[in-house]
mmCIF file with all atom_site columns, C-alpha atoms and ligand atoms in Angstrom:
data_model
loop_
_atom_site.group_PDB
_atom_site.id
_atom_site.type_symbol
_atom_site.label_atom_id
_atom_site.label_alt_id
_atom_site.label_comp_id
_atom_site.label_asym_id
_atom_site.label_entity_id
_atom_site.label_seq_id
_atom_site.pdbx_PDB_ins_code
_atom_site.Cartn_x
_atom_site.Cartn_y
_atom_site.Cartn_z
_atom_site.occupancy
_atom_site.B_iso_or_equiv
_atom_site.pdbx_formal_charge
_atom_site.auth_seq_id
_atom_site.auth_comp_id
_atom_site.auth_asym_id
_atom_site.auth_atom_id
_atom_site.pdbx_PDB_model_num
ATOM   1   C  CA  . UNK A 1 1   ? 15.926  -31.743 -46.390 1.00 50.00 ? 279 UNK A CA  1
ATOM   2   C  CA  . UNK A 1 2   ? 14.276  -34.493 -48.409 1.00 55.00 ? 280 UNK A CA  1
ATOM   3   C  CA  . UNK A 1 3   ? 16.873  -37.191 -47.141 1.00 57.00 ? 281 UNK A CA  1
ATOM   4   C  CA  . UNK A 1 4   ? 15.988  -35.775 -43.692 1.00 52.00 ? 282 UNK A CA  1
ATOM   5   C  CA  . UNK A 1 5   ? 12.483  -36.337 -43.749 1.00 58.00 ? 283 UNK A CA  1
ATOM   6   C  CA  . UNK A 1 6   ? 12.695  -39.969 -45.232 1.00 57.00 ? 284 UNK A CA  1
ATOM   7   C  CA  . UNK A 1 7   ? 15.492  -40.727 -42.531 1.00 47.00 ? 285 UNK A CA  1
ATOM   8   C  CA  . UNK A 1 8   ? 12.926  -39.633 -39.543 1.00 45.00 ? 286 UNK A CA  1
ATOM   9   C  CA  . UNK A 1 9   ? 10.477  -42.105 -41.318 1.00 52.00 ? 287 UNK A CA  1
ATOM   10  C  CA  . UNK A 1 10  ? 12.442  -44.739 -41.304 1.00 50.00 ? 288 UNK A CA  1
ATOM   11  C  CA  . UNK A 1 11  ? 13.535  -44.527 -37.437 1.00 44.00 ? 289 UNK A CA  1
ATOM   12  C  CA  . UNK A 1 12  ? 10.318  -43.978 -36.700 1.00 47.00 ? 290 UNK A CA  1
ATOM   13  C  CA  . UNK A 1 13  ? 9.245   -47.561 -37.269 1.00 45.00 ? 291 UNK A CA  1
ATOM   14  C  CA  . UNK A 1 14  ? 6.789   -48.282 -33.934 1.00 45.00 ? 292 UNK A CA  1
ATOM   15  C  CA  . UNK A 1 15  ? 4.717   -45.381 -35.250 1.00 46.00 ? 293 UNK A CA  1
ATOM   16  C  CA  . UNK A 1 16  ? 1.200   -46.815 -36.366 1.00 48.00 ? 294 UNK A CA  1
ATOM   17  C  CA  . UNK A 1 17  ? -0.504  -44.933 -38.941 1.00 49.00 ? 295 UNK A CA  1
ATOM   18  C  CA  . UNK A 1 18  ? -3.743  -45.896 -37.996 1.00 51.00 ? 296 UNK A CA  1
ATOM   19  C  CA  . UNK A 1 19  ? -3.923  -45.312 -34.577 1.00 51.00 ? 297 UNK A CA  1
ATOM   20  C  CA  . UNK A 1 20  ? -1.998  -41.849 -34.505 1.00 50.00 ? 298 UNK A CA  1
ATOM   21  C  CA  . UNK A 1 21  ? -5.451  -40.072 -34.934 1.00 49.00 ? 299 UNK A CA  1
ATOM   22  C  CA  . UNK A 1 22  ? -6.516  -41.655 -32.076 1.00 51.00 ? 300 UNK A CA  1
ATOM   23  C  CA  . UNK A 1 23  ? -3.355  -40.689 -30.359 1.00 48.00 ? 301 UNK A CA  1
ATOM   24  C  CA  . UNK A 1 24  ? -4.054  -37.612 -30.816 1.00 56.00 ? 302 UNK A CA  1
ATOM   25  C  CA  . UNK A 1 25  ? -7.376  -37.527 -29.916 1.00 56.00 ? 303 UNK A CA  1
ATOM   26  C  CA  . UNK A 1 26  ? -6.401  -38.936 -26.780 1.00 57.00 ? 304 UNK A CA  1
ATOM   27  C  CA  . UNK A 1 27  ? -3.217  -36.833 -26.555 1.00 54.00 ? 305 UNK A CA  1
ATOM   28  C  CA  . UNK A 1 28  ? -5.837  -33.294 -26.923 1.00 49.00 ? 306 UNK A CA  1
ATOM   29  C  CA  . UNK A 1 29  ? -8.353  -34.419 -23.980 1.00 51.00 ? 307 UNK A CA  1
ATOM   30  C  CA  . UNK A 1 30  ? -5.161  -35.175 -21.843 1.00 57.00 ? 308 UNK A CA  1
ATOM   31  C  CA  . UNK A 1 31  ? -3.530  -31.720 -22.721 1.00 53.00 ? 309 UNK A CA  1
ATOM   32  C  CA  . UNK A 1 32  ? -7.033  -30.174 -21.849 1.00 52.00 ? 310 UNK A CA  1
ATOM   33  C  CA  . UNK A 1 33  ? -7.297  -31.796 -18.867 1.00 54.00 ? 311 UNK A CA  1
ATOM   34  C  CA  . UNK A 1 34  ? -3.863  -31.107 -17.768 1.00 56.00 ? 312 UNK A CA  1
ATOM   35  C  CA  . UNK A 1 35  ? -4.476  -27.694 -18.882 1.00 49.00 ? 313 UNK A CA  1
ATOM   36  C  CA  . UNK A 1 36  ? -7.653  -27.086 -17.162 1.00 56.00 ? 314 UNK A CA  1
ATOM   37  C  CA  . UNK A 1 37  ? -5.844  -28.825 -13.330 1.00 52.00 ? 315 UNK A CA  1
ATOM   38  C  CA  . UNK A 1 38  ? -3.339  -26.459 -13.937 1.00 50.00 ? 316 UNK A CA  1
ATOM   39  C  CA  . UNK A 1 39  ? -5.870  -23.179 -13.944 1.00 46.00 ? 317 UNK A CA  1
ATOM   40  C  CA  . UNK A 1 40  ? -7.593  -24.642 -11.304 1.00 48.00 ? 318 UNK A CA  1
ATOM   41  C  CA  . UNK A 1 41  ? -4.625  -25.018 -9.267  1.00 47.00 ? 319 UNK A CA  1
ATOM   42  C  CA  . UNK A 1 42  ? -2.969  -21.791 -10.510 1.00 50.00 ? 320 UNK A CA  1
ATOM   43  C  CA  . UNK A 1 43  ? -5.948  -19.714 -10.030 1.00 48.00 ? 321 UNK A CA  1
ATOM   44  C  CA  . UNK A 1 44  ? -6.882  -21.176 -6.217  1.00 47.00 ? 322 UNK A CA  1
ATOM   45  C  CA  . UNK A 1 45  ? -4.839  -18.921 -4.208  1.00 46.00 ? 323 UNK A CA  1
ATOM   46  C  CA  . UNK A 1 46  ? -6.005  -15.489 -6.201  1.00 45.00 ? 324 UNK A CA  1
ATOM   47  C  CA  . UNK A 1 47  ? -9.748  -16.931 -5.471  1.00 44.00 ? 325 UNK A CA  1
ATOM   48  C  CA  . UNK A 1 48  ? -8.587  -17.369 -2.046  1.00 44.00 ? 326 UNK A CA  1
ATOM   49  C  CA  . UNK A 1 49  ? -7.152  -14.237 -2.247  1.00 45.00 ? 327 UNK A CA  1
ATOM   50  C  CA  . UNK A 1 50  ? -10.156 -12.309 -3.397  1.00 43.00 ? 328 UNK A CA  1
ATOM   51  C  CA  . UNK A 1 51  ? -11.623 -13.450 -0.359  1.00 43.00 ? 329 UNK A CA  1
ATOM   52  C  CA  . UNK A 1 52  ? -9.244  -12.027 1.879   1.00 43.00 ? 330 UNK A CA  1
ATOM   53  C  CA  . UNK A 1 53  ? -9.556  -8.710  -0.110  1.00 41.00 ? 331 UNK A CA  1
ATOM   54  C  CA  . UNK A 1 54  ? -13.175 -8.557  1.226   1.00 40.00 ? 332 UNK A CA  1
ATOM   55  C  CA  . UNK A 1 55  ? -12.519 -9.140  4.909   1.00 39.00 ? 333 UNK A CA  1
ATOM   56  C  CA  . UNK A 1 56  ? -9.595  -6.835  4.264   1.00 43.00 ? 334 UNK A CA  1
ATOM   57  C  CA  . UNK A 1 57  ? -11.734 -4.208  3.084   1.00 44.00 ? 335 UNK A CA  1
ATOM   58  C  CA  . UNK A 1 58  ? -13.832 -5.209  6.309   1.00 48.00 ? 336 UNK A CA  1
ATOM   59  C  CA  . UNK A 1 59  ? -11.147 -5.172  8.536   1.00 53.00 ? 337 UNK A CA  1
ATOM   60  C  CA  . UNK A 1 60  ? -10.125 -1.973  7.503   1.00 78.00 ? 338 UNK A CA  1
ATOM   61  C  CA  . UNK A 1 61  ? -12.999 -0.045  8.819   1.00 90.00 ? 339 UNK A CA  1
ATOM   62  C  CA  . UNK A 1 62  ? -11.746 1.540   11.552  1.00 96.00 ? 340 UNK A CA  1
ATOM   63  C  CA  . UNK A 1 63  ? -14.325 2.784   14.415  1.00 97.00 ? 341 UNK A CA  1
ATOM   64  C  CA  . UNK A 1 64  ? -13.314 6.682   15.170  1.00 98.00 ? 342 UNK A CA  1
ATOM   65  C  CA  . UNK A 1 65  ? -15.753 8.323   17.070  1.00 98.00 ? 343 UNK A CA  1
ATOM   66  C  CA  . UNK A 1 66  ? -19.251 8.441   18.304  1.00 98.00 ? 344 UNK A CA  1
ATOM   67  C  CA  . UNK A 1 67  ? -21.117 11.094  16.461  1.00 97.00 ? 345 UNK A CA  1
ATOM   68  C  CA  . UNK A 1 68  ? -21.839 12.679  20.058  1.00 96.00 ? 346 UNK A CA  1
ATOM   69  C  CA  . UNK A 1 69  ? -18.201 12.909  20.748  1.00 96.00 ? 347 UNK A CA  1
ATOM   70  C  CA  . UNK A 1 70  ? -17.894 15.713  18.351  1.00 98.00 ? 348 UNK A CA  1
ATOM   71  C  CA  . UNK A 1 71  ? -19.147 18.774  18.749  1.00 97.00 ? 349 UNK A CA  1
ATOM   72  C  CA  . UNK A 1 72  ? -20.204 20.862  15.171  1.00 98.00 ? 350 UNK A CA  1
ATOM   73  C  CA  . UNK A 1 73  ? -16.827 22.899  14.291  1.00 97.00 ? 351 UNK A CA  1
ATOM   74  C  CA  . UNK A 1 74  ? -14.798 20.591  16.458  1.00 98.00 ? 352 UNK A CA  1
ATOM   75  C  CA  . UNK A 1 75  ? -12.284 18.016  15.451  1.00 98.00 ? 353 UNK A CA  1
ATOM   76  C  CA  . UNK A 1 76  ? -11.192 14.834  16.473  1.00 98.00 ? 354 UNK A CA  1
ATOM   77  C  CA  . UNK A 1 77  ? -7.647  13.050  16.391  1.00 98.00 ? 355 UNK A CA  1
ATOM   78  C  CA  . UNK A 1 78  ? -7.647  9.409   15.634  1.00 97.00 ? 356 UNK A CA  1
ATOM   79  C  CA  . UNK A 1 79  ? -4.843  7.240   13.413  1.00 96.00 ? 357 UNK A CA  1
ATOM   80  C  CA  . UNK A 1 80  ? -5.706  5.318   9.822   1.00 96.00 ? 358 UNK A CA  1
ATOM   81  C  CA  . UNK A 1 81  ? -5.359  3.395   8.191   1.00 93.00 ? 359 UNK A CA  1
ATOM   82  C  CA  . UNK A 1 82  ? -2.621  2.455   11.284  1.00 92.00 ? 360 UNK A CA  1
ATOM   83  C  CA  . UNK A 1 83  ? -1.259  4.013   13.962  1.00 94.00 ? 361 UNK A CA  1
ATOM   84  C  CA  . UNK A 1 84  ? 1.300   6.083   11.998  1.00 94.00 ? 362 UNK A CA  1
ATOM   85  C  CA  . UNK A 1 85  ? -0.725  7.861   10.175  1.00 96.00 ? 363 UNK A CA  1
ATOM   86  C  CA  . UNK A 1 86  ? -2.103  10.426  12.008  1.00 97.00 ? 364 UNK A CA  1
ATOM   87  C  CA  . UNK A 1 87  ? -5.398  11.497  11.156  1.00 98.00 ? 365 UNK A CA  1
ATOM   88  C  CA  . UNK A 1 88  ? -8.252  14.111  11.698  1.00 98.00 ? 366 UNK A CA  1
ATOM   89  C  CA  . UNK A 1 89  ? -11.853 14.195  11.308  1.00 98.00 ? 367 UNK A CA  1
ATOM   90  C  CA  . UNK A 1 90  ? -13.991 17.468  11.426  1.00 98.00 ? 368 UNK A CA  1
ATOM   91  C  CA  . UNK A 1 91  ? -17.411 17.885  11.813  1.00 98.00 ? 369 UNK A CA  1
ATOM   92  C  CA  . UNK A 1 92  ? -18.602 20.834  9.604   1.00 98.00 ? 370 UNK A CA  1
ATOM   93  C  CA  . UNK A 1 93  ? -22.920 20.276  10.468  1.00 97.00 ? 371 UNK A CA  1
ATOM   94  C  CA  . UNK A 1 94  ? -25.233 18.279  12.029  1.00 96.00 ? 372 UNK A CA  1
ATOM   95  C  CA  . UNK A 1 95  ? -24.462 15.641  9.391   1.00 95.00 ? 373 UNK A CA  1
ATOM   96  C  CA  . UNK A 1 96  ? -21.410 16.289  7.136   1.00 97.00 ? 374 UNK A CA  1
ATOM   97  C  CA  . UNK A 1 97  ? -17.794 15.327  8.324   1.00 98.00 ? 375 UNK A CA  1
ATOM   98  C  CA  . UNK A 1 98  ? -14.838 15.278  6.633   1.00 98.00 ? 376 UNK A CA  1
ATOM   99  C  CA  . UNK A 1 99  ? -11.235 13.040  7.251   1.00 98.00 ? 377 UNK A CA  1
ATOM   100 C  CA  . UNK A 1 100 ? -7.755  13.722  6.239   1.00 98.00 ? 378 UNK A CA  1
ATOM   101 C  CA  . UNK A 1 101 ? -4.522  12.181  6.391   1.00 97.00 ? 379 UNK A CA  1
ATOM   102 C  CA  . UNK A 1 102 ? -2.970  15.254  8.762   1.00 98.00 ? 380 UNK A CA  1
ATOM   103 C  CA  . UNK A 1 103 ? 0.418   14.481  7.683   1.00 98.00 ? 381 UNK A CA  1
ATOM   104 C  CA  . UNK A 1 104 ? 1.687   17.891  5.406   1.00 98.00 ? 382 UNK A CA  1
ATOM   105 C  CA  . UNK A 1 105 ? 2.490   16.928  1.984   1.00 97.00 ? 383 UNK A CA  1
ATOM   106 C  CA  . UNK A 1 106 ? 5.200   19.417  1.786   1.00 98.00 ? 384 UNK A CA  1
ATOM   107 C  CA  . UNK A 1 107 ? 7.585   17.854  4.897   1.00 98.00 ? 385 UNK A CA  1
ATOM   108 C  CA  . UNK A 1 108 ? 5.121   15.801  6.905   1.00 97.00 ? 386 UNK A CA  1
ATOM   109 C  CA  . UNK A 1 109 ? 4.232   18.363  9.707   1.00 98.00 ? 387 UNK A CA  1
ATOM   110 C  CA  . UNK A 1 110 ? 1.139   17.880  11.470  1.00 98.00 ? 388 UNK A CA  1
ATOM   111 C  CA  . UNK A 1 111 ? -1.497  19.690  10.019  1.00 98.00 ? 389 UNK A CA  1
ATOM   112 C  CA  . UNK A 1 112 ? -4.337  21.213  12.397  1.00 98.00 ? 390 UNK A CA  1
ATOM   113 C  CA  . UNK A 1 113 ? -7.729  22.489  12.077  1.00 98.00 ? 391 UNK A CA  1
ATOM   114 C  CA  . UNK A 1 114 ? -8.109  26.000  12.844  1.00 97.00 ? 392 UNK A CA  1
ATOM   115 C  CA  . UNK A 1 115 ? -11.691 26.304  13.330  1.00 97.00 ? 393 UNK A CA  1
ATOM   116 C  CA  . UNK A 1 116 ? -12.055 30.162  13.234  1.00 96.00 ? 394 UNK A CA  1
ATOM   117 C  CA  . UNK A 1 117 ? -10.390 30.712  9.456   1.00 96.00 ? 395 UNK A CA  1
ATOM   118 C  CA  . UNK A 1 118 ? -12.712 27.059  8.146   1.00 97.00 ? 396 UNK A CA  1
ATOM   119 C  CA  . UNK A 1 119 ? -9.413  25.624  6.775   1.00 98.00 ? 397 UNK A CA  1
ATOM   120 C  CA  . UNK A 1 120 ? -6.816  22.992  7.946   1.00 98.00 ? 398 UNK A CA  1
ATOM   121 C  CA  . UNK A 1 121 ? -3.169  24.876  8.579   1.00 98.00 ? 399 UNK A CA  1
ATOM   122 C  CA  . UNK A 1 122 ? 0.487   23.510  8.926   1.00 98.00 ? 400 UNK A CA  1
ATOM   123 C  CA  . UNK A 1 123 ? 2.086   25.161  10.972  1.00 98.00 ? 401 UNK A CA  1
ATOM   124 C  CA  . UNK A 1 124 ? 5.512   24.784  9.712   1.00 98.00 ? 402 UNK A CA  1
ATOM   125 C  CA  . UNK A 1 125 ? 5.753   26.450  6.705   1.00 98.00 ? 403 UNK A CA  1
ATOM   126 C  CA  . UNK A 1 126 ? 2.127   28.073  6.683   1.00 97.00 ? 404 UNK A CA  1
ATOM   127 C  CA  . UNK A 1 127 ? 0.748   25.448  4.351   1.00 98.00 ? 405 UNK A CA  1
ATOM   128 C  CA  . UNK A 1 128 ? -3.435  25.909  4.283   1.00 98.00 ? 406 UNK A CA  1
ATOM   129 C  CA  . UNK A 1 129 ? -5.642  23.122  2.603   1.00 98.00 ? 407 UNK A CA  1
ATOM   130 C  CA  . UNK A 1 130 ? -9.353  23.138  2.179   1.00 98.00 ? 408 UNK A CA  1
ATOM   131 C  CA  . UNK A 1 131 ? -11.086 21.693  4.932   1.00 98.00 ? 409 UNK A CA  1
ATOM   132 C  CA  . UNK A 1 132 ? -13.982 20.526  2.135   1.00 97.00 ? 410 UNK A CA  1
ATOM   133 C  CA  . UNK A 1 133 ? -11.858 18.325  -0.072  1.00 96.00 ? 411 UNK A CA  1
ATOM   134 C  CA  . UNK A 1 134 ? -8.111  18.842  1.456   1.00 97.00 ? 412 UNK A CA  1
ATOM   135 C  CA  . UNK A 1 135 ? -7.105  21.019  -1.620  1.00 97.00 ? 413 UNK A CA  1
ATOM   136 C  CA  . UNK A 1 136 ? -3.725  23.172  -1.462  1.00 98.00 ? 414 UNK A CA  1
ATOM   137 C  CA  . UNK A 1 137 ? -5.231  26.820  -0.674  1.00 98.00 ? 415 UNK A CA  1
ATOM   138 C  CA  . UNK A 1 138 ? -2.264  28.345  0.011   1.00 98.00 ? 416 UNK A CA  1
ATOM   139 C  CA  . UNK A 1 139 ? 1.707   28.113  0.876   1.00 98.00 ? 417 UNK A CA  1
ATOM   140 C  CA  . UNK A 1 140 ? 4.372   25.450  -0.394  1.00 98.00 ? 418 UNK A CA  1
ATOM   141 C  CA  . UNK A 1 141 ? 2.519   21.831  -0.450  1.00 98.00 ? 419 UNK A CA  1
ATOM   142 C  CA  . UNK A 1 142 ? 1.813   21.221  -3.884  1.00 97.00 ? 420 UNK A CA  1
ATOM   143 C  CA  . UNK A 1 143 ? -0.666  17.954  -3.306  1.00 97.00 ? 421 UNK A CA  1
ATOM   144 C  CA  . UNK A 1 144 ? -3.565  17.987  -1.158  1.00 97.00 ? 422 UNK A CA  1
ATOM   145 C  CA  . UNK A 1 145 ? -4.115  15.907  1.966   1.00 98.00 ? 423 UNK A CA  1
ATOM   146 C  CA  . UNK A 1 146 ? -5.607  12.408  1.350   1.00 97.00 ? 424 UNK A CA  1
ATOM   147 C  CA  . UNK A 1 147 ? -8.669  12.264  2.254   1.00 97.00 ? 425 UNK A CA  1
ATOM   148 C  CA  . UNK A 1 148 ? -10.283 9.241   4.451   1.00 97.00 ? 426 UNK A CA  1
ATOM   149 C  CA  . UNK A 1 149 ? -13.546 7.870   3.671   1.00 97.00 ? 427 UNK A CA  1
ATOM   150 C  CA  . UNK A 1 150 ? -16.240 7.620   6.402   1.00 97.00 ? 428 UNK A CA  1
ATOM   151 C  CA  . UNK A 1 151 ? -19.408 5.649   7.177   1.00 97.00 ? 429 UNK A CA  1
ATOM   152 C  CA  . UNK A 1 152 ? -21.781 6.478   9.877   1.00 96.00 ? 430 UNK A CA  1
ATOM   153 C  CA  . UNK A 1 153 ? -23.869 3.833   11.321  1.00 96.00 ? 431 UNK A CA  1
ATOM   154 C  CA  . UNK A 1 154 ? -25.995 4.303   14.335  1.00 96.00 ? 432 UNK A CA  1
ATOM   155 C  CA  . UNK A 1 155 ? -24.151 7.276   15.679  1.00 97.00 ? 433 UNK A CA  1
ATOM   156 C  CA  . UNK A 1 156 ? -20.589 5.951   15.363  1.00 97.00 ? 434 UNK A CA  1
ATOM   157 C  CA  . UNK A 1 157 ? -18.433 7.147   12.906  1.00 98.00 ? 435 UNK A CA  1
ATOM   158 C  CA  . UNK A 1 158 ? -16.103 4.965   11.019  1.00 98.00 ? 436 UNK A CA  1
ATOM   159 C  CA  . UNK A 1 159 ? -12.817 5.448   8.986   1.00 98.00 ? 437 UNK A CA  1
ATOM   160 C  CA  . UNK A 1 160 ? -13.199 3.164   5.755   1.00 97.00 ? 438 UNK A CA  1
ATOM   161 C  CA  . UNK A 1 161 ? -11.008 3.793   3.261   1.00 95.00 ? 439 UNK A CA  1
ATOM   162 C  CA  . UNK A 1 162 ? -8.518  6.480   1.972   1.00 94.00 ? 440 UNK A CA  1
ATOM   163 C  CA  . UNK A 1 163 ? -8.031  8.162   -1.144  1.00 90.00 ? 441 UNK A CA  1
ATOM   164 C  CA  . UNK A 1 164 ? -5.481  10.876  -2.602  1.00 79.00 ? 442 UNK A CA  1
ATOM   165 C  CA  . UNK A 1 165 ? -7.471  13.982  -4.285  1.00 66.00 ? 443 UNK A CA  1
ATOM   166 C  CA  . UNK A 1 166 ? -5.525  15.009  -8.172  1.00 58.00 ? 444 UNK A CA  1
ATOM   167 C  CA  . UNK A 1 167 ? -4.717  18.508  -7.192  1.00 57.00 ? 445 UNK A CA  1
HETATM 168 S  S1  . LIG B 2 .   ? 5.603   21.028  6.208   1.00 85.93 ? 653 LIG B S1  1
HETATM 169 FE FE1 . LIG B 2 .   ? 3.643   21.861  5.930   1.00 85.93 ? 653 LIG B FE1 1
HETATM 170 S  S2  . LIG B 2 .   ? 3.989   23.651  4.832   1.00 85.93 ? 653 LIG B S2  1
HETATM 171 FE FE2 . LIG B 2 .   ? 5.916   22.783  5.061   1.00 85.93 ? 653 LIG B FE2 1
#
């Protein structure tokens, strides 16, 4: 080990002692540099990116409805967050709607709302789901519908996100 280390000081003749502090003085700021070109270069696109994610979020609300186009106990088919996902929003009062994903989470049948029993039904397999959150009430789905986030804004009512309830 010994005769290693004095056989790496010998080759290393160019070396100068005195200056190697300064080296590496020089050699940090360079390596910080270089370090700190390389974040700003890595980390352009996700800034980028989190930009898009705004005007995403944006772009994803979705106009449905007027408010006047539905009538207090009615419903009113529409698609979102695209066009294959069917979709339904109810209007339970003067001011309270609700949006679900109509797709059955047992085999994917479309899901209604059945106005005179207050619940959503599938008619396949008599699945029923709570028109207030899109909870299972009854029959063989065992996850409730996912349920799409509105925003009204001078009478027009807008789809603007979607989430999937936990039971
Ligand atoms: S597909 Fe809806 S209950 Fe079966």
């Amino acid at each position: 080990m010994r005769k290693t280390e004095e056989f790496l000081r010998k080759i290393a003749f160019n070396i100068r002692r005195d200056r190697e502090l300064d080296l590496n003085r020089r050699g940090f700021i360079a390596s910080t540099l270089s370090l700190m070109g390389v974040f700003f270069v890595s980390s352009t696109p996700l800034i980028a990116l989190s930009g898009n994610r705004e005007e995403e979020a944006h772009e994803s609300e979705v106009f449905i409805a007027n408010t006047d186009d539905i009538k207090i106990g009615e419903s009113f088919g529409f698609s979102y967050p695209d066009e294959n996902d069917p979709a339904l929003v109810i209007r339970l009062s003067e001011n309270e709607y609700r949006a679900y994903n109509i797709k059955c989470t047992h085999l994917m049948c479309p899901v209604f709302w059945e106005p005179e029993e207050g619940h959503l039904e599938c008619p396949c397999h008599h699945g029923f789901f709570n028109v207030d959150d899109g909870s299972v009430i009854a029959g063989p789905p065992q996850r409730a519908l996912p349920s799409i986030d509105l925003k009204i804004k001078n009478n027009k009512i807008y789809a603007v996100g979607i989430s999937q309830a936990q039971h």
